[in-house]
Amino acid sequence: MFGTGLLKGLGVTLKHFTETFIDDRRKEPSRYEGSIQVDEKRRIIHQPISQEGLLTIQYPEERRLLPERFRYIPMLIWDTEAGEDRCTACGICAKVCPPQCIWIVRDSDENGKPITRPAEFYIDVAVCMSCSFCAEFCPFDAIKMNHDYELAVYDRYPQLVYDKEELTVPVEYYAALWPTQYAAEEAQRAKQKEEERRREEEKKRAAEAKAQAQAAGAESGAAKPKRSKEELEALKAQAAAKAAARKGGAETEDAEAAAKRARLEELKRKAAEKAAQRKKESGE
Ligand code: SF4
Ligand code: SF4
């Protein structure tokens, strides 16, 4: 019937309106269940769909509890344990950024040789489209997406061009915002470290085994007993006898070959005689 949907919608609004008053009569209204009281004024609220009463948040005193995968602008990770930036200034993030809003200047030593860390790092957050490509492609987990969305300022330049200091956060901050992803990355990192350690140990063991084998070979070479003069003479005599036997064999072979050649010549001669005889008989 015409207007049924409209009435239904108004009914839902009315239900929430009245439920708000009923709910507010409780000491802790249902919309505050599981909420986090940041300070006296600010509260972070998680609003499940099953919640009764008011569905509007009293921003800025009340804010939504953001899901882990919420992303706004990137942040650079400072490795607290290592005491350095994770960023190596490889420039991959700047290359993949669709609106090209990242600028990086690589650091260098006193001789002008490039160092794998950024001297300067800028993101124009007014241009950033929160696509997260930079975070996806960074091979060092050095750039991640921040949840902070309250960036309003009066002047775009230079306030919305964030420099390295403004972008950098400690790794603990990232771990608090993205606990699941952080845990997965750390597990992967630990696995890689374990694999590297295992490979190093294997290499070390192989090198040790090789050194031991070489030492054993050198020892056995040194321990080889020297032959006496008599033994050497006997060996020489044996070698001479073997050579003579080989020579005798060769001479025998030569005699056999000469006999074969003579027989062949004899057969050729007889064949020629027969041929001459046949020619004579046929009267040619
Ligand atoms: S943030 Fe990552 S991808 Fe970008 S320059 Fe640094 S290390 Fe490379
Ligand atoms: S989130 Fe996207 S647009 Fe923003 S800096 Fe990263 S790659 Fe560029």
Short mmCIF file of C-alpha atoms and ligand atoms in Angstrom, two decimals:
data_model
loop_
_atom_site.label_atom_id
_atom_site.label_comp_id
_atom_site.label_asym_id
_atom_site.label_seq_id
_atom_site.Cartn_x
_atom_site.Cartn_y
_atom_site.Cartn_z
CA MET A 1 0.00 0.00 0.00
CA PHE A 2 1.20 3.52 -0.75
CA GLY A 3 3.16 5.03 2.20
CA THR A 4 3.67 1.72 4.08
CA GLY A 5 7.48 1.93 3.84
CA LEU A 6 7.40 5.51 5.04
CA LEU A 7 5.30 4.60 8.05
CA LYS A 8 7.55 1.66 8.82
CA GLY A 9 10.64 3.91 8.76
CA LEU A 10 8.98 6.47 11.02
CA GLY A 11 8.04 3.63 13.35
CA VAL A 12 11.69 2.57 13.65
CA THR A 13 12.72 6.17 14.36
CA LEU A 14 10.00 6.51 16.98
CA LYS A 15 11.03 3.20 18.58
CA HIS A 16 14.64 4.37 18.93
CA PHE A 17 13.48 7.78 20.16
CA THR A 18 11.39 6.32 22.98
CA GLU A 19 13.96 3.60 23.75
CA THR A 20 16.58 6.30 24.24
CA PHE A 21 14.63 7.77 27.14
CA ILE A 22 13.93 4.35 28.63
CA ASP A 23 17.59 3.40 28.14
CA ASP A 24 18.87 6.66 29.63
CA ARG A 25 16.94 5.97 32.85
CA ARG A 26 19.43 3.18 33.48
CA LYS A 27 22.63 4.32 35.21
CA GLU A 28 24.74 3.16 32.25
CA PRO A 29 22.80 3.39 28.95
CA SER A 30 23.24 0.44 26.60
CA ARG A 31 25.13 2.55 24.04
CA TYR A 32 27.94 2.88 26.57
CA GLU A 33 28.36 -0.86 27.04
CA GLY A 34 31.90 -1.83 26.17
CA SER A 35 32.83 1.83 25.60
CA ILE A 36 36.19 3.29 26.61
CA GLN A 37 36.29 6.42 28.76
CA VAL A 38 39.39 8.22 27.44
CA ASP A 39 39.21 11.12 29.91
CA GLU A 40 36.52 13.09 31.74
CA LYS A 41 34.96 14.36 28.51
CA ARG A 42 35.89 11.90 25.81
CA ARG A 43 34.51 8.44 25.33
CA ILE A 44 35.01 5.87 22.59
CA ILE A 45 31.87 3.98 21.74
CA HIS A 46 31.28 0.70 20.06
CA GLN A 47 27.74 0.64 18.70
CA PRO A 48 26.52 -2.86 17.92
CA ILE A 49 23.49 -3.14 15.66
CA SER A 50 21.51 -4.74 18.50
CA GLN A 51 21.87 -1.63 20.64
CA GLU A 52 18.73 0.05 21.94
CA GLY A 53 17.92 3.73 21.79
CA LEU A 54 20.01 6.52 20.31
CA LEU A 55 22.26 5.59 17.38
CA THR A 56 23.85 9.01 17.07
CA ILE A 57 27.25 9.70 18.54
CA GLN A 58 27.75 12.96 20.40
CA TYR A 59 30.91 13.89 18.48
CA PRO A 60 33.51 15.12 19.45
CA GLU A 61 32.89 14.02 23.04
CA GLU A 62 31.93 10.58 21.79
CA ARG A 63 33.69 8.78 18.96
CA ARG A 64 33.26 5.49 17.23
CA LEU A 65 35.51 2.60 18.04
CA LEU A 66 37.31 2.21 14.73
CA PRO A 67 37.83 -1.21 13.19
CA GLU A 68 41.44 -2.37 12.92
CA ARG A 69 41.45 -2.10 9.14
CA PHE A 70 40.30 1.51 9.15
CA ARG A 71 42.86 3.64 7.32
CA TYR A 72 43.36 7.31 6.80
CA ILE A 73 46.86 8.62 6.09
CA PRO A 74 50.18 6.78 6.29
CA MET A 75 52.60 6.81 9.23
CA LEU A 76 56.28 5.88 9.35
CA ILE A 77 57.36 3.22 11.82
CA TRP A 78 60.20 3.82 14.26
CA ASP A 79 61.74 0.54 15.42
CA THR A 80 62.09 1.13 19.17
CA GLU A 81 64.21 -1.98 19.78
CA ALA A 82 66.71 -1.20 17.02
CA GLY A 83 66.50 2.55 17.70
CA GLU A 84 66.12 3.49 14.03
CA ASP A 85 63.61 4.11 11.25
CA ARG A 86 62.43 0.97 9.53
CA CYS A 87 62.39 2.94 6.28
CA THR A 88 65.42 2.37 4.04
CA ALA A 89 64.51 5.14 1.57
CA CYS A 90 64.15 2.56 -1.22
CA GLY A 91 61.48 4.74 -2.84
CA ILE A 92 59.03 1.94 -3.71
CA CYS A 93 56.15 3.64 -1.88
CA ALA A 94 56.76 6.89 -3.80
CA LYS A 95 56.75 4.97 -7.09
CA VAL A 96 53.49 3.12 -6.44
CA CYS A 97 51.60 6.05 -4.92
CA PRO A 98 48.83 6.80 -7.49
CA PRO A 99 48.54 10.58 -6.86
CA GLN A 100 52.34 10.86 -6.37
CA CYS A 101 52.14 12.61 -3.03
CA ILE A 102 55.26 11.10 -1.41
CA TRP A 103 58.71 12.76 -1.60
CA ILE A 104 61.79 11.10 -0.15
CA VAL A 105 65.36 12.39 0.17
CA ARG A 106 67.88 9.65 0.91
CA ASP A 107 70.48 10.34 3.58
CA SER A 108 74.24 10.26 2.83
CA ASP A 109 77.47 10.09 4.81
CA GLU A 110 80.19 12.77 5.01
CA ASN A 111 81.69 11.49 1.71
CA GLY A 112 78.38 11.79 -0.09
CA LYS A 113 77.83 8.02 -0.16
CA PRO A 114 74.08 7.19 0.08
CA ILE A 115 72.85 5.63 3.32
CA THR A 116 69.80 3.38 3.56
CA ARG A 117 67.67 5.77 5.60
CA PRO A 118 65.61 8.82 4.73
CA ALA A 119 66.98 12.27 5.47
CA GLU A 120 63.61 13.77 4.57
CA PHE A 121 60.22 12.19 3.98
CA TYR A 122 57.12 14.16 3.03
CA ILE A 123 53.52 13.23 2.33
CA ASP A 124 51.02 15.75 1.06
CA VAL A 125 48.06 14.49 3.08
CA ALA A 126 45.69 16.81 1.22
CA VAL A 127 46.41 14.74 -1.91
CA CYS A 128 46.70 11.29 -0.29
CA MET A 129 43.66 9.20 -1.20
CA SER A 130 44.12 6.64 1.63
CA CYS A 131 44.53 3.81 -0.84
CA SER A 132 47.20 2.09 1.31
CA PHE A 133 49.29 1.09 -1.72
CA CYS A 134 52.40 2.48 -0.01
CA ALA A 135 51.82 0.23 3.02
CA GLU A 136 51.01 -2.77 0.83
CA PHE A 137 54.16 -2.49 -1.27
CA CYS A 138 56.72 -1.48 1.38
CA PRO A 139 59.08 -4.48 1.72
CA PHE A 140 60.25 -3.41 5.19
CA ASP A 141 56.90 -2.87 6.99
CA ALA A 142 58.08 0.70 7.41
CA ILE A 143 54.92 2.56 6.39
CA LYS A 144 51.47 1.75 7.75
CA MET A 145 48.07 3.38 7.74
CA ASN A 146 47.15 5.60 10.68
CA HIS A 147 43.65 5.80 12.18
CA ASP A 148 43.92 9.50 12.98
CA TYR A 149 41.35 11.34 10.89
CA GLU A 150 41.18 14.69 12.67
CA LEU A 151 43.54 16.63 10.43
CA ALA A 152 41.57 19.83 9.83
CA VAL A 153 43.76 22.95 9.64
CA TYR A 154 43.32 26.52 8.40
CA ASP A 155 46.13 26.49 5.80
CA ARG A 156 46.93 23.70 3.44
CA TYR A 157 50.59 24.72 3.01
CA PRO A 158 52.67 23.86 4.82
CA GLN A 159 50.41 22.35 7.44
CA LEU A 160 49.07 19.50 5.34
CA VAL A 161 52.47 18.55 3.98
CA TYR A 162 53.62 16.22 6.75
CA ASP A 163 57.35 15.82 7.26
CA LYS A 164 59.26 12.87 8.69
CA GLU A 165 58.83 13.98 12.32
CA GLU A 166 55.07 14.38 11.94
CA LEU A 167 54.73 11.04 10.18
CA THR A 168 56.91 8.96 12.50
CA VAL A 169 55.33 6.88 15.27
CA PRO A 170 56.88 4.18 17.50
CA VAL A 171 56.17 0.59 16.55
CA GLU A 172 54.14 0.16 19.79
CA TYR A 173 51.60 2.70 18.50
CA TYR A 174 51.19 0.66 15.32
CA ALA A 175 50.88 -2.56 17.40
CA ALA A 176 48.05 -0.96 19.42
CA LEU A 177 46.13 0.18 16.31
CA TRP A 178 46.65 -2.97 14.22
CA PRO A 179 47.07 -5.80 16.77
CA THR A 180 46.16 -8.70 14.44
CA GLN A 181 48.27 -7.53 11.53
CA TYR A 182 51.18 -6.65 13.81
CA ALA A 183 51.09 -10.12 15.44
CA ALA A 184 51.03 -11.82 12.00
CA GLU A 185 53.97 -9.72 10.77
CA GLU A 186 55.99 -10.38 13.91
CA ALA A 187 55.34 -14.14 13.61
CA GLN A 188 56.57 -14.01 9.99
CA ARG A 189 59.61 -11.98 11.04
CA ALA A 190 60.46 -14.49 13.80
CA LYS A 191 60.10 -17.36 11.29
CA GLN A 192 62.48 -15.66 8.85
CA LYS A 193 65.01 -14.99 11.63
CA GLU A 194 64.83 -18.64 12.73
CA GLU A 195 65.34 -19.78 9.12
CA GLU A 196 68.37 -17.48 8.72
CA ARG A 197 69.82 -18.72 12.01
CA ARG A 198 69.36 -22.35 10.92
CA ARG A 199 71.07 -21.68 7.56
CA GLU A 200 73.98 -19.96 9.31
CA GLU A 201 74.40 -22.92 11.67
CA GLU A 202 74.34 -25.38 8.76
CA LYS A 203 76.99 -23.33 6.95
CA LYS A 204 79.12 -23.23 10.08
CA ARG A 205 78.81 -27.00 10.61
CA ALA A 206 79.74 -27.69 6.96
CA ALA A 207 82.81 -25.43 7.25
CA GLU A 208 83.89 -27.17 10.45
CA ALA A 209 83.46 -30.63 8.88
CA LYS A 210 85.51 -29.54 5.84
CA ALA A 211 88.30 -28.17 8.05
CA GLN A 212 88.36 -31.41 10.05
CA ALA A 213 88.52 -33.53 6.87
CA GLN A 214 91.41 -31.39 5.54
CA ALA A 215 93.29 -31.70 8.85
CA ALA A 216 92.78 -35.50 8.86
CA GLY A 217 94.02 -35.70 5.22
CA ALA A 218 97.15 -33.70 6.05
CA GLU A 219 97.83 -35.93 9.05
CA SER A 220 97.47 -39.18 7.05
CA GLY A 221 99.79 -37.73 4.35
CA ALA A 222 102.39 -36.91 6.95
CA ALA A 223 102.11 -40.38 8.53
CA LYS A 224 102.75 -42.25 5.24
CA PRO A 225 105.90 -44.43 5.81
CA LYS A 226 108.90 -43.92 3.50
CA ARG A 227 110.05 -46.93 1.29
CA SER A 228 113.44 -48.46 1.98
CA LYS A 229 116.21 -48.53 -0.67
CA GLU A 230 115.73 -52.26 -1.22
CA GLU A 231 112.01 -51.85 -1.74
CA LEU A 232 112.63 -49.10 -4.28
CA GLU A 233 115.12 -51.32 -6.17
CA ALA A 234 112.62 -54.19 -6.19
CA LEU A 235 109.89 -51.86 -7.52
CA LYS A 236 112.27 -50.62 -10.27
CA ALA A 237 113.07 -54.22 -11.25
CA GLN A 238 109.37 -55.06 -11.41
CA ALA A 239 108.72 -52.06 -13.64
CA ALA A 240 111.64 -53.02 -15.97
CA ALA A 241 110.34 -56.61 -16.24
CA LYS A 242 106.88 -55.33 -17.12
CA ALA A 243 108.32 -53.04 -19.83
CA ALA A 244 110.39 -55.92 -21.31
CA ALA A 245 107.34 -58.15 -21.37
CA ARG A 246 105.41 -55.41 -23.20
CA LYS A 247 108.30 -55.06 -25.74
CA GLY A 248 108.44 -58.86 -26.29
CA GLY A 249 104.72 -58.88 -26.94
CA ALA A 250 105.11 -56.10 -29.48
CA GLU A 251 107.88 -58.02 -31.32
CA THR A 252 105.67 -61.15 -31.50
CA GLU A 253 102.89 -59.02 -32.91
CA ASP A 254 105.30 -57.65 -35.59
CA ALA A 255 106.32 -61.21 -36.71
CA GLU A 256 102.69 -62.29 -37.03
CA ALA A 257 101.88 -59.24 -39.16
CA ALA A 258 104.85 -59.97 -41.52
CA ALA A 259 103.69 -63.59 -42.02
CA LYS A 260 100.18 -62.36 -42.85
CA ARG A 261 101.54 -59.88 -45.38
CA ALA A 262 103.64 -62.66 -47.07
CA ARG A 263 100.60 -64.95 -47.36
CA LEU A 264 98.63 -62.16 -48.90
CA GLU A 265 101.34 -61.47 -51.47
CA GLU A 266 101.48 -65.21 -52.35
CA LEU A 267 97.70 -65.34 -52.90
CA LYS A 268 97.86 -62.24 -55.10
CA ARG A 269 100.64 -63.77 -57.18
CA LYS A 270 98.65 -67.04 -57.67
CA ALA A 271 95.53 -65.13 -58.69
CA ALA A 272 97.52 -63.19 -61.30
CA GLU A 273 98.97 -66.46 -62.72
CA LYS A 274 95.49 -68.00 -62.98
CA ALA A 275 94.17 -64.92 -64.76
CA ALA A 276 97.04 -65.07 -67.29
CA GLN A 277 96.41 -68.82 -67.86
CA ARG A 278 92.67 -68.21 -68.55
CA LYS A 279 93.53 -65.44 -71.01
CA LYS A 280 95.97 -67.70 -72.86
CA GLU A 281 93.41 -70.58 -73.12
CA SER A 282 90.71 -68.35 -74.49
CA GLY A 283 93.17 -67.35 -77.29
CA GLU A 284 93.04 -63.71 -76.68
S1 SF4 B 1 58.49 3.49 3.47
FE1 SF4 B 1 59.03 1.45 2.74
S2 SF4 B 1 58.73 1.52 0.51
FE2 SF4 B 1 58.78 3.65 1.26
S3 SF4 B 1 60.91 4.27 0.99
FE3 SF4 B 1 60.67 3.53 3.11
S4 SF4 B 1 61.26 1.36 3.00
FE4 SF4 B 1 60.88 2.02 0.89
S1 SF4 B 2 47.83 5.88 0.92
FE1 SF4 B 2 47.90 5.82 -1.34
S2 SF4 B 2 47.74 7.95 -1.92
FE2 SF4 B 2 48.27 7.97 0.25
S3 SF4 B 2 50.48 8.11 0.27
FE3 SF4 B 2 49.99 5.94 0.34
S4 SF4 B 2 50.01 5.28 -1.83
FE4 SF4 B 2 49.91 7.53 -1.81
#
